[in-house]
Amino acid sequence: MTTVTASASGVRWTKKHLLGLEELSADEISLILDQAAEFKRLAAEGETKLAALKGTVVANLFFEPSTRTRTSFSLAAKRLSADTVDFTASTSSLSKGETFYDTAQNIEAMGVDQVVVRHSTSGAPHLLSKLLKASVLNAGDGTHEHPTQGLLDIFTIRERRQKIAGLTVALVGDILHSRVARSNIWGLKKLGARVIVCGPSTLIPEHVERLGVEVSNNLDEILGQCDCINLLRIQFERQRSAFFPSIREYAHFFGMNGDRIRRSKSDVLILAPGPINRGVEITPEVADGPHSVILDQVTNGLMIRMACLYLLHNRRNELGSSSAERGLTES
Ligand code: CP
């Protein structure tokens, strides 16, 4: 029989929805990370299929394109033995005028227990959480938050450094439009990291210091201080005006390349949420080089999404039942 350990802190998961890291405590974030680590340990032992969500349905409602998040949520649900429903906006009845809410309500009417939603409008998952009976997991809403991306980034750092507190993490690039930046900031600060946001001043939100971060407009000045550098994609699809003169100039001042790696700490970790713009925020030499943990992030994303689905499903009896009752036997 397979068992999953509870968090070392003994904290219980009580939330029905996962909407953002802003609303989670440090203990709740650590609980998700610990649960993901346990799923990763089990997978390494060959226990890749668990019965925890057997008899439940997870719906992926993606109103924006996705490769990593959508695929890994779908696989995570299958690894936990849930049935899955995949919804793609472009081929749906939205094109016939059906509303976002009617779409979600109709899919829920098929007996869905957990809804994973990505939407270009900030707050869309929060609206659904008020309207649906199902648990809602935010898979990225506009420029607001992308909590499971923040969690998998933090998990990857913790796995490599065995801690978060005391580390200096730079988030470089398009902070203004980045939901990944916001989730990273909330999560990293709650766990005690020093966070520097770095980019052209036009791509740094006003008053971002209020979130407890430092601001830099000069990547070369901060390179030597960073334990981890998370390179955020320039979100051309969200930019409604020119925020810098040219892509070439952006890459010159803020792109991570071999020369900048050589001027960084010898053990610096290079992260990127993906998709990456090779030659813009990161050169192929760095993306495919020894400091890069980009594909580790993708692997860990599966474990994080399993942990989130599992904890939300089990919120009522997380610590109050045996592992067999919680379905933690192989399917
Ligand atoms: N990082 C991320 O959210 O990737 P996708 O858009 O491919 O899901």
Short mmCIF file of C-alpha atoms and ligand atoms in Angstrom, two decimals:
data_model
loop_
_atom_site.label_atom_id
_atom_site.label_comp_id
_atom_site.label_asym_id
_atom_site.label_seq_id
_atom_site.Cartn_x
_atom_site.Cartn_y
_atom_site.Cartn_z
CA MET A 1 0.00 0.00 0.00
CA THR A 2 1.22 3.45 -0.86
CA THR A 3 1.03 6.17 1.75
CA VAL A 4 1.47 9.88 1.45
CA THR A 5 2.96 11.72 4.38
CA ALA A 6 1.29 14.79 5.84
CA SER A 7 3.19 18.06 5.99
CA ALA A 8 5.99 18.19 8.55
CA SER A 9 4.28 21.24 10.08
CA GLY A 10 1.05 19.28 10.61
CA VAL A 11 -0.94 21.99 8.82
CA ARG A 12 -4.26 20.91 7.26
CA TRP A 13 -5.53 21.96 3.86
CA THR A 14 -8.93 23.61 4.23
CA LYS A 15 -9.40 25.72 1.11
CA LYS A 16 -11.96 24.73 -1.53
CA HIS A 17 -10.26 26.65 -4.36
CA LEU A 18 -6.73 27.48 -5.46
CA LEU A 19 -6.98 30.99 -6.86
CA GLY A 20 -3.61 32.54 -6.04
CA LEU A 21 -0.58 32.47 -3.77
CA GLU A 22 -1.54 35.85 -2.32
CA GLU A 23 -4.20 34.19 -0.21
CA LEU A 24 -2.08 31.23 0.98
CA SER A 25 -0.02 31.17 4.16
CA ALA A 26 3.61 30.06 4.18
CA ASP A 27 2.45 26.80 5.81
CA GLU A 28 -0.11 26.16 3.10
CA ILE A 29 2.49 26.78 0.38
CA SER A 30 4.90 24.42 2.16
CA LEU A 31 2.15 21.81 2.45
CA ILE A 32 1.67 21.82 -1.34
CA LEU A 33 5.45 21.63 -1.88
CA ASP A 34 5.77 18.73 0.58
CA GLN A 35 2.86 16.90 -1.05
CA ALA A 36 4.44 17.37 -4.49
CA ALA A 37 7.76 16.06 -3.15
CA GLU A 38 5.98 12.98 -1.87
CA PHE A 39 4.35 12.37 -5.26
CA LYS A 40 7.77 12.78 -6.89
CA ARG A 41 9.27 10.23 -4.48
CA LEU A 42 6.49 7.79 -5.26
CA ALA A 43 6.95 8.29 -9.01
CA ALA A 44 10.69 7.59 -8.66
CA GLU A 45 9.74 4.29 -6.99
CA GLY A 46 7.53 3.44 -9.95
CA GLU A 47 4.24 4.30 -8.29
CA THR A 48 2.89 6.55 -10.99
CA LYS A 49 -0.79 5.64 -10.83
CA LEU A 50 -2.73 6.32 -7.64
CA ALA A 51 -6.42 5.89 -6.90
CA ALA A 52 -6.89 9.10 -4.91
CA LEU A 53 -9.35 10.81 -7.30
CA LYS A 54 -11.05 7.69 -8.63
CA GLY A 55 -14.71 8.38 -9.41
CA THR A 56 -14.20 12.14 -9.74
CA VAL A 57 -14.06 14.35 -12.83
CA VAL A 58 -11.54 17.13 -13.53
CA ALA A 59 -12.40 19.59 -16.32
CA ASN A 60 -9.71 21.64 -18.06
CA LEU A 61 -11.31 24.87 -19.29
CA PHE A 62 -8.69 26.71 -21.31
CA PHE A 63 -9.81 29.96 -22.91
CA GLU A 64 -6.18 30.80 -23.81
CA PRO A 65 -3.46 28.67 -25.43
CA SER A 66 -1.30 26.45 -23.25
CA THR A 67 1.14 23.58 -23.66
CA ARG A 68 2.67 22.90 -20.24
CA THR A 69 -0.13 23.82 -17.83
CA ARG A 70 -2.93 22.14 -19.72
CA THR A 71 -1.01 18.96 -20.46
CA SER A 72 0.33 18.59 -16.95
CA PHE A 73 -3.04 19.23 -15.26
CA SER A 74 -4.57 16.63 -17.55
CA LEU A 75 -1.82 14.10 -16.83
CA ALA A 76 -1.89 14.89 -13.10
CA ALA A 77 -5.62 14.13 -12.97
CA LYS A 78 -5.07 10.87 -14.85
CA ARG A 79 -2.21 9.87 -12.53
CA LEU A 80 -4.70 10.27 -9.66
CA SER A 81 -7.32 8.20 -11.56
CA ALA A 82 -9.79 11.02 -12.19
CA ASP A 83 -11.78 11.18 -15.42
CA THR A 84 -10.85 14.26 -17.44
CA VAL A 85 -12.73 16.61 -19.73
CA ASP A 86 -10.70 18.88 -22.00
CA PHE A 87 -12.37 22.03 -23.30
CA THR A 88 -10.82 24.18 -26.02
CA ALA A 89 -12.35 27.61 -26.50
CA SER A 90 -11.59 27.89 -30.22
CA THR A 91 -13.66 24.79 -31.11
CA SER A 92 -16.46 25.36 -28.58
CA SER A 93 -19.92 26.92 -28.71
CA LEU A 94 -18.38 30.20 -27.55
CA SER A 95 -18.14 30.90 -31.28
CA LYS A 96 -21.97 30.68 -31.39
CA GLY A 97 -22.30 33.31 -28.68
CA GLU A 98 -22.44 31.17 -25.53
CA THR A 99 -21.10 33.06 -22.53
CA PHE A 100 -18.12 32.13 -20.33
CA TYR A 101 -20.40 31.40 -17.39
CA ASP A 102 -22.94 29.35 -19.36
CA THR A 103 -20.09 27.33 -20.83
CA ALA A 104 -18.65 26.57 -17.39
CA GLN A 105 -22.07 25.83 -15.87
CA ASN A 106 -22.94 23.40 -18.69
CA ILE A 107 -19.67 21.54 -18.29
CA GLU A 108 -20.16 21.41 -14.52
CA ALA A 109 -23.63 19.93 -15.09
CA MET A 110 -21.89 16.81 -16.43
CA GLY A 111 -20.76 16.05 -12.88
CA VAL A 112 -17.43 17.83 -12.67
CA ASP A 113 -15.74 18.01 -9.26
CA GLN A 114 -12.74 20.22 -10.04
CA VAL A 115 -12.46 22.89 -12.72
CA VAL A 116 -9.05 24.06 -13.95
CA VAL A 117 -9.45 27.39 -15.71
CA ARG A 118 -7.17 29.63 -17.75
CA HIS A 119 -8.54 32.92 -19.04
CA SER A 120 -7.18 36.15 -20.48
CA THR A 121 -9.29 38.17 -18.01
CA SER A 122 -7.87 38.69 -14.54
CA GLY A 123 -10.36 37.42 -11.96
CA ALA A 124 -12.17 34.93 -14.23
CA PRO A 125 -11.39 31.94 -11.94
CA HIS A 126 -12.53 33.97 -8.91
CA LEU A 127 -15.87 34.63 -10.62
CA LEU A 128 -16.30 30.92 -11.38
CA SER A 129 -15.46 30.00 -7.79
CA LYS A 130 -18.46 32.07 -6.66
CA LEU A 131 -20.82 30.64 -9.26
CA LEU A 132 -19.94 26.93 -9.44
CA LYS A 133 -20.21 24.16 -6.87
CA ALA A 134 -16.96 22.58 -8.08
CA SER A 135 -13.50 23.47 -6.77
CA VAL A 136 -11.74 25.95 -9.06
CA LEU A 137 -8.01 25.93 -9.77
CA ASN A 138 -6.50 28.99 -11.42
CA ALA A 139 -4.30 27.97 -14.37
CA GLY A 140 -3.44 31.59 -15.17
CA ASP A 141 -5.77 34.61 -15.21
CA GLY A 142 -4.80 37.61 -17.30
CA THR A 143 -1.95 39.52 -15.71
CA HIS A 144 -3.01 38.55 -12.17
CA GLU A 145 -1.67 35.16 -10.98
CA HIS A 146 -0.52 31.74 -12.18
CA PRO A 147 -0.30 29.97 -8.82
CA THR A 148 0.77 26.50 -9.94
CA GLN A 149 3.57 28.05 -12.04
CA GLY A 150 4.77 29.99 -8.99
CA LEU A 151 4.61 26.81 -6.92
CA LEU A 152 6.55 24.73 -9.41
CA ASP A 153 9.20 27.44 -9.72
CA ILE A 154 9.59 27.56 -5.94
CA PHE A 155 9.55 23.74 -5.72
CA THR A 156 12.37 23.54 -8.28
CA ILE A 157 14.46 26.07 -6.36
CA ARG A 158 13.82 24.33 -3.03
CA GLU A 159 14.70 20.95 -4.52
CA ARG A 160 18.06 22.27 -5.74
CA ARG A 161 18.92 24.49 -2.76
CA GLN A 162 17.04 22.68 0.05
CA LYS A 163 15.66 26.05 1.20
CA ILE A 164 14.02 29.25 0.03
CA ALA A 165 14.63 31.55 3.02
CA GLY A 166 17.71 33.70 2.54
CA LEU A 167 18.07 33.11 -1.19
CA THR A 168 18.15 36.02 -3.63
CA VAL A 169 15.86 35.43 -6.59
CA ALA A 170 15.67 37.80 -9.55
CA LEU A 171 12.59 37.95 -11.77
CA VAL A 172 13.78 39.48 -15.03
CA GLY A 173 11.74 40.86 -17.90
CA ASP A 174 8.13 41.77 -18.45
CA ILE A 175 6.99 42.12 -14.83
CA LEU A 176 4.12 44.42 -15.82
CA HIS A 177 2.20 41.78 -17.77
CA SER A 178 3.40 38.72 -15.88
CA ARG A 179 1.03 36.65 -13.74
CA VAL A 180 3.99 34.34 -13.14
CA ALA A 181 5.90 37.24 -11.55
CA ARG A 182 3.06 38.00 -9.16
CA SER A 183 2.70 34.40 -8.01
CA ASN A 184 6.47 34.09 -7.61
CA ILE A 185 6.63 37.30 -5.59
CA TRP A 186 3.85 36.24 -3.20
CA GLY A 187 5.25 32.74 -2.74
CA LEU A 188 8.94 33.58 -2.49
CA LYS A 189 8.39 36.48 -0.07
CA LYS A 190 6.15 34.39 2.19
CA LEU A 191 8.88 31.74 2.36
CA GLY A 192 11.57 34.30 3.22
CA ALA A 193 13.46 34.92 -0.03
CA ARG A 194 14.87 38.25 -1.15
CA VAL A 195 13.23 39.10 -4.48
CA ILE A 196 14.56 41.56 -7.06
CA VAL A 197 12.43 42.47 -10.07
CA CYS A 198 14.53 43.61 -13.00
CA GLY A 199 13.62 45.00 -16.41
CA PRO A 200 13.14 48.19 -18.38
CA SER A 201 11.29 50.74 -16.25
CA THR A 202 8.38 50.61 -18.73
CA LEU A 203 7.84 46.93 -17.84
CA ILE A 204 7.99 47.35 -14.05
CA PRO A 205 4.60 48.03 -12.40
CA GLU A 206 4.26 51.24 -10.41
CA HIS A 207 4.57 50.76 -6.63
CA VAL A 208 5.74 47.14 -6.99
CA GLU A 209 8.02 47.77 -3.99
CA ARG A 210 4.90 47.59 -1.83
CA LEU A 211 5.00 43.83 -2.40
CA GLY A 212 8.33 43.75 -0.57
CA VAL A 213 10.57 43.42 -3.62
CA GLU A 214 13.59 45.43 -4.75
CA VAL A 215 13.66 46.98 -8.21
CA SER A 216 16.57 47.12 -10.66
CA ASN A 217 16.77 48.37 -14.21
CA ASN A 218 20.29 47.01 -14.69
CA LEU A 219 20.71 43.24 -14.92
CA ASP A 220 24.51 43.47 -14.98
CA GLU A 221 24.52 45.23 -11.60
CA ILE A 222 22.57 42.47 -9.82
CA LEU A 223 24.00 39.36 -11.55
CA GLY A 224 26.57 38.62 -8.86
CA GLN A 225 23.97 38.73 -6.05
CA CYS A 226 21.48 36.24 -7.49
CA ASP A 227 21.15 32.60 -6.47
CA CYS A 228 18.37 32.12 -9.01
CA ILE A 229 17.32 34.07 -12.07
CA ASN A 230 13.82 33.52 -13.45
CA LEU A 231 13.61 34.84 -17.01
CA LEU A 232 10.10 35.95 -17.84
CA ARG A 233 8.88 35.95 -21.39
CA ILE A 234 8.18 39.23 -23.14
CA GLN A 235 4.41 38.94 -23.52
CA PHE A 236 3.97 40.49 -26.94
CA GLU A 237 0.32 39.34 -27.01
CA ARG A 238 -0.55 41.46 -23.94
CA GLN A 239 1.41 44.59 -24.92
CA ARG A 240 -0.72 47.30 -26.46
CA SER A 241 2.14 49.72 -27.10
CA ALA A 242 5.92 49.62 -27.55
CA PHE A 243 7.58 49.20 -24.17
CA PHE A 244 11.16 49.17 -25.51
CA PRO A 245 12.76 50.31 -28.77
CA SER A 246 13.55 46.89 -30.27
CA ILE A 247 13.85 43.22 -29.42
CA ARG A 248 17.57 43.48 -30.20
CA GLU A 249 17.99 46.24 -27.61
CA TYR A 250 15.98 44.28 -25.03
CA ALA A 251 18.16 41.20 -25.57
CA HIS A 252 21.30 43.34 -25.28
CA PHE A 253 20.35 44.77 -21.88
CA PHE A 254 18.20 42.05 -20.31
CA GLY A 255 18.81 38.81 -22.21
CA MET A 256 20.62 36.02 -20.37
CA ASN A 257 23.59 34.88 -22.45
CA GLY A 258 26.86 33.03 -21.94
CA ASP A 259 28.76 36.16 -20.97
CA ARG A 260 26.25 37.01 -18.24
CA ILE A 261 26.31 33.43 -16.94
CA ARG A 262 30.10 33.70 -16.55
CA ARG A 263 29.61 36.86 -14.48
CA SER A 264 26.95 35.25 -12.27
CA LYS A 265 27.43 33.07 -9.18
CA SER A 266 29.07 29.79 -10.18
CA ASP A 267 26.02 27.79 -9.06
CA VAL A 268 23.31 30.17 -10.28
CA LEU A 269 20.04 28.48 -11.27
CA ILE A 270 18.38 29.68 -14.47
CA LEU A 271 14.60 29.27 -14.58
CA ALA A 272 12.05 30.20 -17.22
CA PRO A 273 8.33 29.46 -17.06
CA GLY A 274 8.08 28.85 -20.79
CA PRO A 275 7.35 29.21 -23.55
CA ILE A 276 10.77 30.79 -24.08
CA ASN A 277 11.66 33.26 -26.81
CA ARG A 278 15.13 31.94 -27.75
CA GLY A 279 17.42 34.85 -28.54
CA VAL A 280 15.23 37.38 -26.68
CA GLU A 281 15.19 36.74 -22.91
CA ILE A 282 17.53 33.76 -23.12
CA THR A 283 20.06 32.41 -25.62
CA PRO A 284 20.01 28.73 -26.63
CA GLU A 285 23.45 28.36 -24.98
CA VAL A 286 21.90 29.23 -21.60
CA ALA A 287 18.52 27.54 -22.11
CA ASP A 288 20.22 24.24 -22.91
CA GLY A 289 23.25 24.76 -20.62
CA PRO A 290 24.23 23.34 -17.23
CA HIS A 291 22.67 26.12 -15.14
CA SER A 292 19.24 25.72 -16.73
CA VAL A 293 16.50 23.93 -14.75
CA ILE A 294 13.80 24.73 -17.29
CA LEU A 295 12.87 21.13 -18.04
CA ASP A 296 13.05 20.24 -14.33
CA GLN A 297 10.38 22.91 -13.85
CA VAL A 298 8.16 21.11 -16.36
CA THR A 299 8.69 17.75 -14.64
CA ASN A 300 7.96 19.30 -11.26
CA GLY A 301 4.84 20.99 -12.64
CA LEU A 302 3.20 17.60 -12.91
CA MET A 303 3.90 16.86 -9.24
CA ILE A 304 2.67 20.30 -8.13
CA ARG A 305 -0.58 19.89 -10.07
CA MET A 306 -1.11 16.41 -8.64
CA ALA A 307 -0.58 17.88 -5.17
CA CYS A 308 -3.09 20.69 -5.75
CA LEU A 309 -5.79 18.41 -7.17
CA TYR A 310 -5.20 15.94 -4.35
CA LEU A 311 -5.29 18.48 -1.51
CA LEU A 312 -8.41 20.23 -2.78
CA HIS A 313 -10.17 16.91 -3.20
CA ASN A 314 -9.17 15.70 0.25
CA ARG A 315 -9.62 18.94 2.12
CA ARG A 316 -12.29 17.53 4.41
CA ASN A 317 -10.46 14.42 5.57
CA GLU A 318 -6.80 15.16 4.87
CA LEU A 319 -5.57 14.08 8.25
CA GLY A 320 -8.70 12.42 9.56
CA SER A 321 -8.64 9.15 7.63
CA SER A 322 -6.32 6.34 6.78
CA SER A 323 -4.33 6.38 3.57
CA ALA A 324 -6.56 3.59 2.22
CA GLU A 325 -9.65 5.74 2.80
CA ARG A 326 -7.94 8.58 0.99
CA GLY A 327 -7.39 6.36 -2.03
CA LEU A 328 -3.63 6.32 -1.84
CA THR A 329 -3.31 2.81 -3.08
CA GLU A 330 -2.24 2.01 -6.58
CA SER A 331 -5.08 2.13 -9.03
N1 CP B 1 4.32 28.33 -18.27
C1 CP B 1 3.10 28.16 -18.85
O1 CP B 1 2.07 28.53 -18.32
O2 CP B 1 3.15 27.52 -20.05
P1 CP B 1 1.86 27.23 -20.95
O3 CP B 1 1.33 28.56 -21.42
O4 CP B 1 2.38 26.40 -22.09
O5 CP B 1 0.87 26.50 -20.11
#
